[in-house]
mmCIF file of C-alpha atoms in Angstrom:
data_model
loop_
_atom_site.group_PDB
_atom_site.id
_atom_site.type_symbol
_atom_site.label_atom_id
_atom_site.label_comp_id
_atom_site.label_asym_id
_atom_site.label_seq_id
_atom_site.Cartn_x
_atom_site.Cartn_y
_atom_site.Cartn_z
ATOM 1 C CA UNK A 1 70.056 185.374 105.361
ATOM 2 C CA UNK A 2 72.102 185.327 101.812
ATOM 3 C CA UNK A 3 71.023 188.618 99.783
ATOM 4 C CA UNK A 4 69.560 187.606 96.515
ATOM 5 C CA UNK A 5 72.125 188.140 93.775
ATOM 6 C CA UNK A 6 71.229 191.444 91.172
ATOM 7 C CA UNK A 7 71.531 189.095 88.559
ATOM 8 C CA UNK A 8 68.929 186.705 89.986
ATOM 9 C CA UNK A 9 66.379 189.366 90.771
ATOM 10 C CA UNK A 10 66.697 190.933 87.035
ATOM 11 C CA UNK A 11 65.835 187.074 85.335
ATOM 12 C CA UNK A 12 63.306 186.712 88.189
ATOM 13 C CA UNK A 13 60.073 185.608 86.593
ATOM 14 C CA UNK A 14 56.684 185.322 88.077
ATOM 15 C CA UNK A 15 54.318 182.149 86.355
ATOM 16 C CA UNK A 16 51.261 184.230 84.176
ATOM 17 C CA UNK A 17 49.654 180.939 82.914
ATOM 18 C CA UNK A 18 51.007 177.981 80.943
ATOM 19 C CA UNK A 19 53.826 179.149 78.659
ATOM 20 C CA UNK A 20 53.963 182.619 80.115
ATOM 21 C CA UNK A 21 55.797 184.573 82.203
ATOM 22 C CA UNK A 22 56.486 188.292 83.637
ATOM 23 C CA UNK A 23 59.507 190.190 84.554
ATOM 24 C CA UNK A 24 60.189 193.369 85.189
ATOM 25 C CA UNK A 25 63.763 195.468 84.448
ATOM 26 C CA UNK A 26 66.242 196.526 86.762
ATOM 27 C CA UNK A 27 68.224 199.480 86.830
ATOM 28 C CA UNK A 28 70.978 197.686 87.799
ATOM 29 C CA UNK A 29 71.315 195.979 84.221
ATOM 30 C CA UNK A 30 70.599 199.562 82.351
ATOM 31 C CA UNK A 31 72.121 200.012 78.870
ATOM 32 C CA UNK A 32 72.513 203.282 77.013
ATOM 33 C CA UNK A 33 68.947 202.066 75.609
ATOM 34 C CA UNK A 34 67.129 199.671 77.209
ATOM 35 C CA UNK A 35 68.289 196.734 79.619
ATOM 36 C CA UNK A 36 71.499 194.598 78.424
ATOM 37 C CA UNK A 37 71.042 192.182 75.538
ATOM 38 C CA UNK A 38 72.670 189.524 77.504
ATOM 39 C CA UNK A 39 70.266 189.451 80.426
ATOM 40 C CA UNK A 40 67.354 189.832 78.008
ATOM 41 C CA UNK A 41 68.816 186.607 76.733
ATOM 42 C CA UNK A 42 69.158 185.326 80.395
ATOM 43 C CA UNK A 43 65.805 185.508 81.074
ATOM 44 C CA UNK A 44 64.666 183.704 78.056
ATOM 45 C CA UNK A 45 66.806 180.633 79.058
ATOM 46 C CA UNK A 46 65.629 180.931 82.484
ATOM 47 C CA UNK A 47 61.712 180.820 81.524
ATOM 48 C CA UNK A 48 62.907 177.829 79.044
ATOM 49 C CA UNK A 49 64.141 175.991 81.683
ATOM 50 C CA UNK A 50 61.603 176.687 83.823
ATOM 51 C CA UNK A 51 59.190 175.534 81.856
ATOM 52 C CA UNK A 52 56.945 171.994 82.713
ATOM 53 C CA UNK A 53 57.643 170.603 79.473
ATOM 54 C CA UNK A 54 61.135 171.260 78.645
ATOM 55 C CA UNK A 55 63.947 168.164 78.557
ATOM 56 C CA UNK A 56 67.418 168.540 78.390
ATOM 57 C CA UNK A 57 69.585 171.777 78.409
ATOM 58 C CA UNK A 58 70.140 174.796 76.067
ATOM 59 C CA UNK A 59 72.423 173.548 72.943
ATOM 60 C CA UNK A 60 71.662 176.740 70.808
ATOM 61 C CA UNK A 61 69.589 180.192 71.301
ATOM 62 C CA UNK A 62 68.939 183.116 68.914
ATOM 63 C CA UNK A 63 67.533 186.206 70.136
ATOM 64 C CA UNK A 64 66.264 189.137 67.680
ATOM 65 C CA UNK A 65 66.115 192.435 69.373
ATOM 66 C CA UNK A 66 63.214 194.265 67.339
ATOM 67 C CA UNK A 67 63.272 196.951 70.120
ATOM 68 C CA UNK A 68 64.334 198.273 73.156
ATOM 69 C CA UNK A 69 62.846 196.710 75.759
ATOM 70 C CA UNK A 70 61.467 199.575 78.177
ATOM 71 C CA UNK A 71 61.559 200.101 82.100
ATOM 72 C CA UNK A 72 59.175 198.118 83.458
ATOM 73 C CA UNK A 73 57.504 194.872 83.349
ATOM 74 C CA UNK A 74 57.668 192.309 79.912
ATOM 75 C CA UNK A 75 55.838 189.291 79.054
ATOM 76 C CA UNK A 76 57.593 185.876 77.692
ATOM 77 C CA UNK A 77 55.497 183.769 75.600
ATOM 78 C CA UNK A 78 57.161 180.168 74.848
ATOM 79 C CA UNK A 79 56.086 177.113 73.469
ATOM 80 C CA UNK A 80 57.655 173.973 72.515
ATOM 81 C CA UNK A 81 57.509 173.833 68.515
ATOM 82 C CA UNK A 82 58.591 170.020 68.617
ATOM 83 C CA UNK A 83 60.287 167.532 71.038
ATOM 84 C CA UNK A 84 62.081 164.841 69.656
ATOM 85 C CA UNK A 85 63.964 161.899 71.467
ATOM 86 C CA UNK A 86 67.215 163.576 72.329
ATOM 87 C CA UNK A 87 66.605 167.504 71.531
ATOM 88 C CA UNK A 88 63.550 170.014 71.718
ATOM 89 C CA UNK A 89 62.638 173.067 69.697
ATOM 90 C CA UNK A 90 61.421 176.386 70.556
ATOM 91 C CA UNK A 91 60.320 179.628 69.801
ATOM 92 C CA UNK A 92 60.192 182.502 71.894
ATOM 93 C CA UNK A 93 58.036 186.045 72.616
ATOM 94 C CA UNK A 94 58.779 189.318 74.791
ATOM 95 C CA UNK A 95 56.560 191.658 74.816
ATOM 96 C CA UNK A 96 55.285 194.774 76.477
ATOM 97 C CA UNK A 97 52.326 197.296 76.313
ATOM 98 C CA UNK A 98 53.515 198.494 72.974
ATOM 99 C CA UNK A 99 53.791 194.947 71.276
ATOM 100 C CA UNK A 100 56.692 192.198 70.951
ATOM 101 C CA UNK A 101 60.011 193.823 71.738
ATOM 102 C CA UNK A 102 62.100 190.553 70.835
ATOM 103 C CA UNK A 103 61.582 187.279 69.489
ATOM 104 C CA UNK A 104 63.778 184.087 69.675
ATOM 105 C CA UNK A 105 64.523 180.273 69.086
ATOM 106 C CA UNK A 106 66.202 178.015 71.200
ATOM 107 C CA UNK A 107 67.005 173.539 71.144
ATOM 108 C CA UNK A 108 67.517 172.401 74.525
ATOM 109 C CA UNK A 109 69.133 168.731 74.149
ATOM 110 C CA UNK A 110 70.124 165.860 76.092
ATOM 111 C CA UNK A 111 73.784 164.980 75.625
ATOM 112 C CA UNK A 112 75.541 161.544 75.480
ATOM 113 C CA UNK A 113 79.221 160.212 76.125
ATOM 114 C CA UNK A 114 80.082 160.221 72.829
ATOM 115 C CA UNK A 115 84.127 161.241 70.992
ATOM 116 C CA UNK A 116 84.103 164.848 71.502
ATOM 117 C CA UNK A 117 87.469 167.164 70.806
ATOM 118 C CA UNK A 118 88.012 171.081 70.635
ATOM 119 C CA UNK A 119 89.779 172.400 67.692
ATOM 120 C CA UNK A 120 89.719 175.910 68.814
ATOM 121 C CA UNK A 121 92.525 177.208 70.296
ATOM 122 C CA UNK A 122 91.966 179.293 73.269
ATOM 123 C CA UNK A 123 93.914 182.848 73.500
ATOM 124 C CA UNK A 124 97.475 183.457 75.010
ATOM 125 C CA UNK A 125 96.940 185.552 78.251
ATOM 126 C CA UNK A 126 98.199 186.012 81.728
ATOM 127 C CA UNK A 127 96.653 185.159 85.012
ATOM 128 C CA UNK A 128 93.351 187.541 85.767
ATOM 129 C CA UNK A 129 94.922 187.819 89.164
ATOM 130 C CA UNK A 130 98.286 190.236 87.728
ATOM 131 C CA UNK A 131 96.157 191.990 85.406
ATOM 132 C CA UNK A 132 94.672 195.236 86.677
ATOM 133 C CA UNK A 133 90.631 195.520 86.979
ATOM 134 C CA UNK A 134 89.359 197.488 83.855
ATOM 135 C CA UNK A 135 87.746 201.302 84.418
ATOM 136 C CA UNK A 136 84.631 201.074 83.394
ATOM 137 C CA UNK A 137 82.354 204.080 80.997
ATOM 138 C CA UNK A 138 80.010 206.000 82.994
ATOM 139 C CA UNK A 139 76.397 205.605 82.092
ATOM 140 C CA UNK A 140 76.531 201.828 81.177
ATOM 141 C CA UNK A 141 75.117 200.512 84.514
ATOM 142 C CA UNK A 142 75.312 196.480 83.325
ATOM 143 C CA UNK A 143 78.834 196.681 83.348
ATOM 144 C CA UNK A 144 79.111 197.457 86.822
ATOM 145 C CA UNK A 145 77.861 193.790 87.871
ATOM 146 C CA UNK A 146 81.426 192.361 86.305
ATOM 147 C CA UNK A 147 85.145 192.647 87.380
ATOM 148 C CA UNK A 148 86.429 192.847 84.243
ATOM 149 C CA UNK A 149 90.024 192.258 83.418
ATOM 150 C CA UNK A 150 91.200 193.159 79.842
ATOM 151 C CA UNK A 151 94.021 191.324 78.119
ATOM 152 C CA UNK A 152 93.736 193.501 74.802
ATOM 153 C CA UNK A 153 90.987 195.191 73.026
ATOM 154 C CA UNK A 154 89.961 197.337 76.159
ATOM 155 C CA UNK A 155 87.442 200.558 75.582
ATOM 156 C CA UNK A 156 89.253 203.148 73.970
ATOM 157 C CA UNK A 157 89.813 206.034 76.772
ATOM 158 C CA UNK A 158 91.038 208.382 74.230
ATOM 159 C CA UNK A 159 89.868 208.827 70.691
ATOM 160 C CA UNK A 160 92.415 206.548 68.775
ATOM 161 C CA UNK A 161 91.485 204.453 65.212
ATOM 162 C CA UNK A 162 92.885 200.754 65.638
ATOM 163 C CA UNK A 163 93.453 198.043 63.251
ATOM 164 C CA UNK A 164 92.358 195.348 64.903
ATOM 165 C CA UNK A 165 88.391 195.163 66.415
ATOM 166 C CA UNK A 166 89.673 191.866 68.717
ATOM 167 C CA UNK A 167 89.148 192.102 72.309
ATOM 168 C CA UNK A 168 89.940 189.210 74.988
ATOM 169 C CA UNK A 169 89.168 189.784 78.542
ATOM 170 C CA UNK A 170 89.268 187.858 81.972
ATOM 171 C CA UNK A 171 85.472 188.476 83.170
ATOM 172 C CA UNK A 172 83.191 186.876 85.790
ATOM 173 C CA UNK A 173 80.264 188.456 88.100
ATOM 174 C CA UNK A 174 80.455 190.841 90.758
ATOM 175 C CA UNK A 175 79.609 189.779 93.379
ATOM 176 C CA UNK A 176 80.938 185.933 92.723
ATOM 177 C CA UNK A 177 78.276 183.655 91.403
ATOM 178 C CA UNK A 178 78.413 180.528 90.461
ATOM 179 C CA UNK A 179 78.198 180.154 86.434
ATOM 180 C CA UNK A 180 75.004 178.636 84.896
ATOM 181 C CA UNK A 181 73.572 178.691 81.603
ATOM 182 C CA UNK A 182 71.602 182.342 82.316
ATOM 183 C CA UNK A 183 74.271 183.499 83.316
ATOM 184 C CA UNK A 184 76.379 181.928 80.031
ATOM 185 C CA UNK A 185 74.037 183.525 77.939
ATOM 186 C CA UNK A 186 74.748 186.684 79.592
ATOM 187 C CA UNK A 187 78.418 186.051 78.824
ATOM 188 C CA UNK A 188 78.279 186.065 75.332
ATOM 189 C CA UNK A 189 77.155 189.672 75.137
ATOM 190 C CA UNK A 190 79.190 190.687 77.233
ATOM 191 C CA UNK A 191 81.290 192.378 74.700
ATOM 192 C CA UNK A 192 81.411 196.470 73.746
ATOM 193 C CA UNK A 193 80.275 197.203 70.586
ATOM 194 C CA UNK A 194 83.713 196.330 67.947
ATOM 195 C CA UNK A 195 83.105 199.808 65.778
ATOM 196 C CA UNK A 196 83.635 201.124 68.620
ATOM 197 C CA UNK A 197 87.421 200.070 69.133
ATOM 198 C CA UNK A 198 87.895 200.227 65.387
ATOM 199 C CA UNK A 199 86.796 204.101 64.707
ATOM 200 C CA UNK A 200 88.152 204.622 68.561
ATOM 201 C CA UNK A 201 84.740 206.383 70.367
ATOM 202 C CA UNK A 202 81.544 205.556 70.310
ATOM 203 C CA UNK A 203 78.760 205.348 68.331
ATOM 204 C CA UNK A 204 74.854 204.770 68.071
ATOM 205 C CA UNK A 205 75.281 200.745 67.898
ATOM 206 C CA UNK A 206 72.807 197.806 68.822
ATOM 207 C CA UNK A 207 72.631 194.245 68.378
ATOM 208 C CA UNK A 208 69.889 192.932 65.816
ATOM 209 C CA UNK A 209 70.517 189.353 66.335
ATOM 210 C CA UNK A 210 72.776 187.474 68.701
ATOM 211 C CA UNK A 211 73.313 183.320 68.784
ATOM 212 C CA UNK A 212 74.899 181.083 71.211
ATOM 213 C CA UNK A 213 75.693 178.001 70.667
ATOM 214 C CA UNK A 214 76.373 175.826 74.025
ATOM 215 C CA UNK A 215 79.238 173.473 74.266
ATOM 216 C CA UNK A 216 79.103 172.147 77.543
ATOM 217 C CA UNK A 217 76.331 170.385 79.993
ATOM 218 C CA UNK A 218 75.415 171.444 83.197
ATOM 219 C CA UNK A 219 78.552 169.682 85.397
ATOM 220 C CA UNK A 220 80.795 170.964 83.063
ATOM 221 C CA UNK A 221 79.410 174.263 83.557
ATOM 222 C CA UNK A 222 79.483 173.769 87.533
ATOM 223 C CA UNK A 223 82.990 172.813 87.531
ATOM 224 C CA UNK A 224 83.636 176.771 86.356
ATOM 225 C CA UNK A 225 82.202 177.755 90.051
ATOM 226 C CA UNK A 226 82.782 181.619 90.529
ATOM 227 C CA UNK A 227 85.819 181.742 88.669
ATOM 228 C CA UNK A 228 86.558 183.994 85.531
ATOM 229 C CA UNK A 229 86.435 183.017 82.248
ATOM 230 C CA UNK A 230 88.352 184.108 79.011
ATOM 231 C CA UNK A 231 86.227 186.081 76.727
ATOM 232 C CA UNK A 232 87.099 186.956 73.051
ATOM 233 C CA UNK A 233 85.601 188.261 70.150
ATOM 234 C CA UNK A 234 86.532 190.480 67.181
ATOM 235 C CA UNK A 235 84.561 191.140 64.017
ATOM 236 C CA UNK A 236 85.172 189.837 60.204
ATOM 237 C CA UNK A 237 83.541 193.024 58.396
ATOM 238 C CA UNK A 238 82.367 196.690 58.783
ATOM 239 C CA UNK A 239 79.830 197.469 55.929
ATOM 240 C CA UNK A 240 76.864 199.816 54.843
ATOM 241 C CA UNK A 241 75.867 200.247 58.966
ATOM 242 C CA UNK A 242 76.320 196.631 60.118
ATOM 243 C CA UNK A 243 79.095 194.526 61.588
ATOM 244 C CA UNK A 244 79.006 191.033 62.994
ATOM 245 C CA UNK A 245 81.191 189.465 65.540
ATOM 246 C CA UNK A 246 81.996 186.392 66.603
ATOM 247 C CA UNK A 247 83.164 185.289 70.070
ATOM 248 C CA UNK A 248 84.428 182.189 72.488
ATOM 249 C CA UNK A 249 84.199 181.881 75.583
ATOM 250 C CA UNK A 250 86.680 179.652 78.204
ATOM 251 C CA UNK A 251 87.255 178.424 81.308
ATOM 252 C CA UNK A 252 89.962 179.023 82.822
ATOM 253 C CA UNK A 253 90.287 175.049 82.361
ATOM 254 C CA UNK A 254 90.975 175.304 78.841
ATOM 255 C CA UNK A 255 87.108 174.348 78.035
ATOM 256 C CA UNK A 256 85.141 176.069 75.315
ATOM 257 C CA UNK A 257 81.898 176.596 76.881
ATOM 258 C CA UNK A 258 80.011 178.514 74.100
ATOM 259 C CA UNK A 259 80.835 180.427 71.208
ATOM 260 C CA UNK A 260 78.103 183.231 69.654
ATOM 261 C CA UNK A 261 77.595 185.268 66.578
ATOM 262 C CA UNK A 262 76.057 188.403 66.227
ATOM 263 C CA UNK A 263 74.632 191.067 63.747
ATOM 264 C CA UNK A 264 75.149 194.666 65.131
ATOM 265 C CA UNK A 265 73.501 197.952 63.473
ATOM 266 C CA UNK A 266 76.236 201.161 63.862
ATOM 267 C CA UNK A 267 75.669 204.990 62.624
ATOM 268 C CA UNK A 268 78.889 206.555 62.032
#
C-alpha cells in the first residue's frame, strides 16, 4: 500500500456542505508563523477544483494573507462569482474560530489551440544533478518537503549585505511527486523572503498578497512528472517596510509554467 504523500494529507479537505470545506494543518508544512503560504494557496486550488461547479483549470489566483493561519482545523468558503463560456470567476474564504484568516480570487479557464510564444527567457544554470543539495535553516519545517538545489541567491549562512535580492534554484518535492497545479501553486512561494538576502539575516517578514498566474494546462503540466523545475525570483524595490517580488517558474523543458507577484511586509 503507497503511503499518502505529506503534501497530499496537508491540502486534504473533508466536504462541510455545498461550497465548503475543512482542513486541518500539519506540522510538517510549519512556518516560523503559521503553515506555508504556498500550501495555504494549495489548498485553495484544490477545494476549487474540487468543487461541482467549476470548468476548466486555474489561469490566475490571488491569495491575501490577513493572518496567520493557526494549528488546527480551517474552513474554505468558495463560490463561483460568474461563469462565462470559456473562463470562471471566483472568490475565496479561510477561516477559523477567530474569523477569516485569508481571502482570495481565482479564474479557472478552458484553453484553446490558439498562436502562443514565450518571450521570457529562462535563466543560465547547470544540471540539478552536479549541483550540491542546499542546507536548509532550522526551524522552517516546509522546507524540509523539497530537495532544493541553489544556482545563486542561496540563504545567507553568514551575515553578509548583497547587491543583488535574485535567487534561482533547481527545486522539486521530497519525496518525488508528480507536479499538478496544488502543487504549482505551492511552487511559487517557494521562495525565502528577498530582504533577507539583501540585508544578509533575517528578519520579521510575511507575505500580504501573493498572485500566480498559470501558463500551462494540465498535460503540459504532466509532462513535468517528478522532475525539478527552475525557480527564480528577485525583487524591484525595498521601501517604508514592504518589498515585492516577482518570480518564474520552468521546466526543465524550457516551458514557463507560471510566473507570480507578491507584496511582502519586513521590520528591519
Amino acid at each position: 500500500m503507497t503511503a499518502t504523500h505529506a503534501f497530499d494529507t496537508a491540502i486534504r479537505l473533508a466536504h462541510n456542505g455545498i461550497g465548503s470545506y475543512r482542513g486541518q494543518t500539519t506540522p510538517e508544512y510549519a512556518n516560523m508563523v503559521g503553515p506555508f503560504g504556498g500550501v495555504t494557496a494549495a489548498a485553495i486550488v484544490r477545494a476549487i477544483e474540487d468543487h461541482p461547479d467549476r470548468i476548466g483549470q486555474p489561469v490566475a489566483l490571488t491569495v491575501n494573507y490577513l493572518v496567520p493561519v493557526g494549528d488546527g482545523s480551517f474552513d474554505i468558503a468558495l463560490r463561483a462569482v460568474r461563469t462565462n463560456r470559456t473562463n470562471q470567476h471566483w472568490t475565496v474564504e479561510v477561516a477559523q474560530e477567530h474569523g477569516v484568516t485569508t481571502t482570495a480570487t481565482a479564474v479557472f479557464g478552458i484553453r484553446r489551440d490558439a498562436w502562443s510564444d514565450t518571450e521570457a527567457t529562462m535563466p543560465a544554470a547547470p544540471d540539478p544533478e552536479g549541483l550540491p543539495r542546499a542546507i536548509l535553516p532550522e526551524g522552517v519545517r516546509w522546507m524540509r518537503n523539497y530537495e532544493m538545489r541553489y544556482v545563486a541567491g542561496e540563504v545567507p549562512a553568514v551575515a553578509s549585505e548583497s547587491t543583488s535580492s535574485t535567487t534561482t534554484l533547481w527545486v522539486r518535492q521530497r519525496p518525488a511527486r508528480a507536479l499538478d497545479f496544488a502543487a504549482l501553486s505551492a511552487l511559487s512561494d517557494v521562495f525565502y523572503p528577498r530582504v533577507f538576502l539583501r540585508r544578509g539575516r533575517m528578519l520579521p517578514a510575511g507575505t500580504i498578497s501573493l498572485t500566480t498566474y498559470f501558463h500551462v494546462d494540465g498535460a503540459e503540466l504532466a509532462r513535468q512528472g517528478t522532475d525539478y523545475v527552475l525557480a527564480s525570483a528577485h525583487a524591484q524595490r525595498f521601501a517604508r517596510g514592504y518589498f515585492d517580488q516577482t518570480a518564474q517558474i520552468w521546466g526543465r523543458d524550457a516551458t514557463l509554467l507560471a510566473t507570480s507577484h507578491q507584496i511582502v511586509y519586513y521590520k528591519d
